[in-house]
PDB file of C-alpha atoms in Angstrom:
ATOM      1  CA  MET A  50      21.955 -91.247 -40.061  1.00 48.00           C
ATOM      2  CA  SER A  51      18.421 -92.557 -40.138  1.00 51.00           C
ATOM      3  CA  LYS A  52      18.018 -91.633 -36.443  1.00 54.00           C
ATOM      4  CA  SER A  53      18.707 -87.911 -37.131  1.00 53.00           C
ATOM      5  CA  VAL A  54      16.272 -87.851 -40.071  1.00 54.00           C
ATOM      6  CA  SER A  55      13.427 -89.216 -37.966  1.00 67.00           C
ATOM      7  CA  THR A  56      14.181 -86.637 -35.202  1.00 86.00           C
ATOM      8  CA  TRP A  57      14.170 -83.859 -37.778  1.00 85.00           C
ATOM      9  CA  GLY A  58      10.858 -85.005 -39.251  1.00 86.00           C
ATOM     10  CA  ARG A  59       9.332 -85.487 -35.817  1.00 89.00           C
ATOM     11  CA  ASN A  60      10.339 -81.917 -34.846  1.00 91.00           C
ATOM     12  CA  ILE A  61       8.621 -80.519 -37.949  1.00 93.00           C
ATOM     13  CA  VAL A  62       5.431 -82.409 -37.066  1.00 93.00           C
ATOM     14  CA  ILE A  63       5.576 -81.109 -33.463  1.00 94.00           C
ATOM     15  CA  VAL A  64       6.072 -77.480 -34.588  1.00 95.00           C
ATOM     16  CA  TYR A  65       3.247 -77.771 -37.122  1.00 96.00           C
ATOM     17  CA  ALA A  66       0.945 -79.331 -34.503  1.00 97.00           C
ATOM     18  CA  MET A  67       1.725 -76.508 -32.059  1.00 97.00           C
ATOM     19  CA  PHE A  68       1.008 -73.915 -34.761  1.00 97.00           C
ATOM     20  CA  ALA A  69      -2.278 -75.611 -35.694  1.00 97.00           C
ATOM     21  CA  CYS A  70      -3.360 -75.836 -32.033  1.00 97.00           C
ATOM     22  CA  GLY A  71      -2.486 -72.161 -31.484  1.00 97.00           C
ATOM     23  CA  THR A  72      -4.427 -71.137 -34.574  1.00 97.00           C
ATOM     24  CA  LEU A  73      -7.463 -73.175 -33.516  1.00 97.00           C
ATOM     25  CA  ALA A  74      -7.281 -71.737 -29.989  1.00 97.00           C
ATOM     26  CA  PHE A  75      -7.203 -68.182 -31.405  1.00 97.00           C
ATOM     27  CA  VAL A  76     -10.133 -68.906 -33.734  1.00 96.00           C
ATOM     28  CA  GLY A  77     -12.077 -70.386 -30.816  1.00 96.00           C
ATOM     29  CA  PHE A  78     -11.357 -67.296 -28.697  1.00 95.00           C
ATOM     30  CA  ALA A  79     -12.343 -64.936 -31.524  1.00 93.00           C
ATOM     31  CA  MET A  80     -15.609 -66.774 -32.094  1.00 92.00           C
ATOM     32  CA  THR A  81     -16.638 -66.266 -28.455  1.00 93.00           C
ATOM     33  CA  GLN A  82     -16.156 -62.461 -28.597  1.00 90.00           C
ATOM     34  CA  ARG A  83     -19.079 -60.158 -29.373  1.00 87.00           C
ATOM     35  CA  VAL A  84     -18.395 -57.931 -32.392  1.00 83.00           C
ATOM     36  CA  ASP A  85     -20.715 -55.114 -33.417  1.00 79.00           C
ATOM     37  CA  LEU A  86     -19.510 -53.701 -36.699  1.00 77.00           C
ATOM     38  CA  THR A  87     -22.595 -51.537 -37.142  1.00 77.00           C
ATOM     39  CA  SER A  88     -24.951 -49.811 -34.761  1.00 80.00           C
ATOM     40  CA  GLU A  89     -28.552 -50.828 -34.407  1.00 84.00           C
ATOM     41  CA  HIS A  90     -29.663 -47.699 -36.269  1.00 88.00           C
ATOM     42  CA  TYR A  91     -26.867 -47.447 -38.796  1.00 89.00           C
ATOM     43  CA  TYR A  92     -29.102 -46.289 -41.645  1.00 91.00           C
ATOM     44  CA  GLU A  93     -30.571 -43.387 -39.638  1.00 93.00           C
ATOM     45  CA  ASP A  94     -27.081 -42.480 -38.402  1.00 91.00           C
ATOM     46  CA  ALA A  95     -25.778 -42.419 -41.974  1.00 93.00           C
ATOM     47  CA  LEU A  96     -28.654 -40.192 -43.115  1.00 94.00           C
ATOM     48  CA  ARG A  97     -28.037 -37.827 -40.187  1.00 93.00           C
ATOM     49  CA  HIS A  98     -24.338 -37.707 -41.080  1.00 94.00           C
ATOM     50  CA  ASP A  99     -25.210 -36.878 -44.698  1.00 96.00           C
ATOM     51  CA  GLU A 100     -27.524 -34.069 -43.554  1.00 95.00           C
ATOM     52  CA  VAL A 101     -24.805 -32.560 -41.347  1.00 94.00           C
ATOM     53  CA  SER A 102     -22.261 -32.784 -44.178  1.00 95.00           C
ATOM     54  CA  ALA A 103     -24.675 -31.033 -46.533  1.00 95.00           C
ATOM     55  CA  ALA A 104     -25.374 -28.310 -43.932  1.00 94.00           C
ATOM     56  CA  ARG A 105     -21.635 -27.708 -43.511  1.00 94.00           C
ATOM     57  CA  TYR A 106     -21.174 -27.525 -47.271  1.00 95.00           C
ATOM     58  CA  ARG A 107     -24.016 -24.991 -47.649  1.00 92.00           C
ATOM     59  CA  ALA A 108     -22.492 -22.776 -44.941  1.00 90.00           C
ATOM     60  CA  TYR A 109     -19.068 -23.097 -46.555  1.00 90.00           C
ATOM     61  CA  SER A 110     -20.552 -22.182 -49.960  1.00 89.00           C
ATOM     62  CA  LEU A 111     -21.978 -18.979 -48.466  1.00 85.00           C
ATOM     63  CA  GLY A 112     -18.564 -18.086 -47.104  1.00 86.00           C
ATOM     64  CA  ALA A 113     -19.980 -18.205 -43.569  1.00 86.00           C
ATOM     65  CA  ARG A 114     -17.468 -18.310 -40.752  1.00 86.00           C
ATOM     66  CA  VAL A 115     -17.207 -17.537 -37.065  1.00 88.00           C
ATOM     67  CA  ILE A 116     -14.963 -14.662 -35.993  1.00 86.00           C
ATOM     68  CA  HIS A 117     -13.643 -14.513 -32.427  1.00 84.00           C
ATOM     69  CA  ASP A 118     -13.251 -10.851 -31.387  1.00 79.00           C
ATOM     70  CA  GLY A 119     -11.710 -11.207 -27.940  1.00 77.00           C
ATOM     71  CA  ASP A 120     -14.840 -11.473 -25.783  1.00 80.00           C
ATOM     72  CA  SER A 121     -17.413 -12.240 -28.493  1.00 83.00           C
ATOM     73  CA  LEU A 122     -18.137 -14.520 -31.429  1.00 84.00           C
ATOM     74  CA  ARG A 123     -19.785 -13.302 -34.638  1.00 82.00           C
ATOM     75  CA  ILE A 124     -21.014 -15.071 -37.748  1.00 80.00           C
ATOM     76  CA  LEU A 125     -19.709 -13.447 -40.917  1.00 76.00           C
ATOM     77  CA  SER A 126     -20.625 -14.308 -44.474  1.00 75.00           C
ATOM     78  CA  SER A 127     -19.408 -13.156 -47.868  1.00 72.00           C
ATOM     79  CA  ARG A 128     -23.070 -12.978 -48.941  1.00 75.00           C
ATOM     80  CA  GLU A 129     -26.193 -11.800 -47.175  1.00 76.00           C
ATOM     81  CA  LEU A 130     -26.898 -14.091 -44.250  1.00 75.00           C
ATOM     82  CA  ARG A 131     -30.612 -14.941 -44.308  1.00 79.00           C
ATOM     83  CA  VAL A 132     -31.884 -16.730 -41.241  1.00 84.00           C
ATOM     84  CA  ASP A 133     -35.360 -18.247 -41.125  1.00 83.00           C
ATOM     85  CA  ASP A 134     -35.529 -18.896 -37.401  1.00 83.00           C
ATOM     86  CA  ASP A 135     -33.080 -19.101 -34.507  1.00 87.00           C
ATOM     87  CA  VAL A 136     -29.295 -19.397 -34.570  1.00 89.00           C
ATOM     88  CA  VAL A 137     -28.043 -22.025 -32.117  1.00 91.00           C
ATOM     89  CA  PHE A 138     -24.519 -21.790 -30.694  1.00 91.00           C
ATOM     90  CA  ARG A 139     -23.552 -25.086 -29.027  1.00 93.00           C
ATOM     91  CA  PHE A 140     -20.342 -25.044 -26.962  1.00 93.00           C
ATOM     92  CA  ARG A 141     -18.708 -28.316 -25.917  1.00 94.00           C
ATOM     93  CA  ARG A 142     -15.732 -29.107 -23.712  1.00 92.00           C
ATOM     94  CA  ALA A 143     -14.028 -32.469 -24.162  1.00 89.00           C
ATOM     95  CA  ASP A 144     -12.363 -32.286 -20.745  1.00 90.00           C
ATOM     96  CA  ASP A 145     -15.569 -31.461 -18.831  1.00 89.00           C
ATOM     97  CA  PRO A 146     -18.932 -32.243 -20.502  1.00 90.00           C
ATOM     98  CA  ALA A 147     -20.734 -30.689 -17.516  1.00 92.00           C
ATOM     99  CA  LEU A 148     -19.656 -27.279 -18.876  1.00 91.00           C
ATOM    100  CA  ASP A 149     -21.364 -27.846 -22.249  1.00 92.00           C
ATOM    101  CA  ARG A 150     -23.915 -25.166 -23.043  1.00 91.00           C
ATOM    102  CA  GLU A 151     -26.235 -23.995 -25.752  1.00 92.00           C
ATOM    103  CA  MET A 152     -27.172 -20.410 -26.601  1.00 89.00           C
ATOM    104  CA  VAL A 153     -30.081 -19.569 -28.880  1.00 89.00           C
ATOM    105  CA  LEU A 154     -30.203 -16.193 -30.624  1.00 85.00           C
ATOM    106  CA  ARG A 155     -33.606 -15.178 -31.902  1.00 80.00           C
ATOM    107  CA  ALA A 156     -32.666 -12.001 -33.782  1.00 68.00           C
ATOM    108  CA  PRO A 157     -29.436 -10.226 -34.640  1.00 71.00           C
ATOM    109  CA  ASP A 158     -28.282  -7.031 -32.964  1.00 64.00           C
ATOM    110  CA  GLU A 159     -26.593  -4.197 -34.856  1.00 60.00           C
ATOM    111  CA  ARG A 160     -23.384  -6.262 -35.204  1.00 61.00           C
ATOM    112  CA  GLY A 161     -25.227  -9.363 -36.448  1.00 73.00           C
ATOM    113  CA  TYR A 162     -25.436 -12.635 -34.563  1.00 80.00           C
ATOM    114  CA  VAL A 163     -23.081 -12.150 -31.620  1.00 83.00           C
ATOM    115  CA  VAL A 164     -22.413 -14.321 -28.562  1.00 85.00           C
ATOM    116  CA  LEU A 165     -20.375 -13.053 -25.621  1.00 85.00           C
ATOM    117  CA  THR A 166     -17.734 -15.497 -24.416  1.00 86.00           C
ATOM    118  CA  ASP A 167     -16.961 -13.831 -21.081  1.00 83.00           C
ATOM    119  CA  ALA A 168     -19.240 -16.324 -19.258  1.00 84.00           C
ATOM    120  CA  LEU A 169     -17.317 -19.304 -20.674  1.00 87.00           C
ATOM    121  CA  LYS A 170     -14.557 -20.942 -18.693  1.00 90.00           C
ATOM    122  CA  PRO A 171     -11.117 -20.297 -20.238  1.00 90.00           C
ATOM    123  CA  GLY A 172      -9.842 -23.105 -22.425  1.00 89.00           C
ATOM    124  CA  VAL A 173     -10.535 -24.855 -25.703  1.00 91.00           C
ATOM    125  CA  TRP A 174     -14.169 -25.186 -26.765  1.00 92.00           C
ATOM    126  CA  ARG A 175     -15.685 -26.993 -29.717  1.00 93.00           C
ATOM    127  CA  LEU A 176     -18.312 -24.721 -31.269  1.00 92.00           C
ATOM    128  CA  GLU A 177     -21.188 -25.833 -33.469  1.00 93.00           C
ATOM    129  CA  VAL A 178     -23.365 -23.079 -34.993  1.00 92.00           C
ATOM    130  CA  ARG A 179     -26.630 -24.148 -36.659  1.00 92.00           C
ATOM    131  CA  TRP A 180     -29.349 -22.193 -38.421  1.00 90.00           C
ATOM    132  CA  THR A 181     -31.895 -22.490 -41.202  1.00 90.00           C
ATOM    133  CA  SER A 182     -31.862 -20.361 -44.331  1.00 86.00           C
ATOM    134  CA  GLN A 183     -34.528 -20.671 -47.014  1.00 87.00           C
ATOM    135  CA  SER A 184     -35.725 -23.909 -45.395  1.00 89.00           C
ATOM    136  CA  LYS A 185     -32.239 -25.479 -45.575  1.00 91.00           C
ATOM    137  CA  ASP A 186     -30.023 -26.289 -42.615  1.00 92.00           C
ATOM    138  CA  LEU A 187     -26.578 -24.721 -42.352  1.00 92.00           C
ATOM    139  CA  GLN A 188     -23.833 -25.512 -39.873  1.00 93.00           C
ATOM    140  CA  ILE A 189     -20.372 -24.263 -38.954  1.00 92.00           C
ATOM    141  CA  ASP A 190     -18.013 -26.288 -36.763  1.00 93.00           C
ATOM    142  CA  THR A 191     -14.913 -24.682 -35.333  1.00 91.00           C
ATOM    143  CA  VAL A 192     -12.621 -24.590 -32.327  1.00 91.00           C
ATOM    144  CA  VAL A 193     -12.634 -21.550 -30.057  1.00 90.00           C
ATOM    145  CA  ARG A 194      -9.933 -20.719 -27.526  1.00 89.00           C
ATOM    146  CA  VAL A 195     -11.303 -18.610 -24.689  1.00 88.00           C
ATOM    147  CA  LYS A 196      -8.683 -16.727 -22.712  1.00 84.00           C
ATOM    148  CA  SER A 197      -9.133 -15.541 -19.134  1.00 74.00           C
TER     149      SER A 197
END
């Protein structure tokens, strides 16, 4: 009986030793890996993110939205839309960044700020509209589906 007890105890020691060696090997591997939890300019990035969030909130508070009327995009607002300078429409395609484009509108036409979409390749576009009103930035982000 004493022979089986020593085998049982020895097996526990072997399993524990294997576990400890595996844990140490994993810790050693993890310590050799480079980990960047923050970017080099994390503070500036956070401030930029806060500014964009505030611009989106201001546009949302005005009731501003983008309407897709078949071959054109218009900015509508529940209140008067005052624009200090230019309105920038930035179109982005996730599947082909070479198609990304930016359109700057200096002044509205009789329908307001309108961009024709007939020059855009059919598909899904990410649209970012930015402008300044009373010295404050505003921004609308939306998805636009352009049909052929």
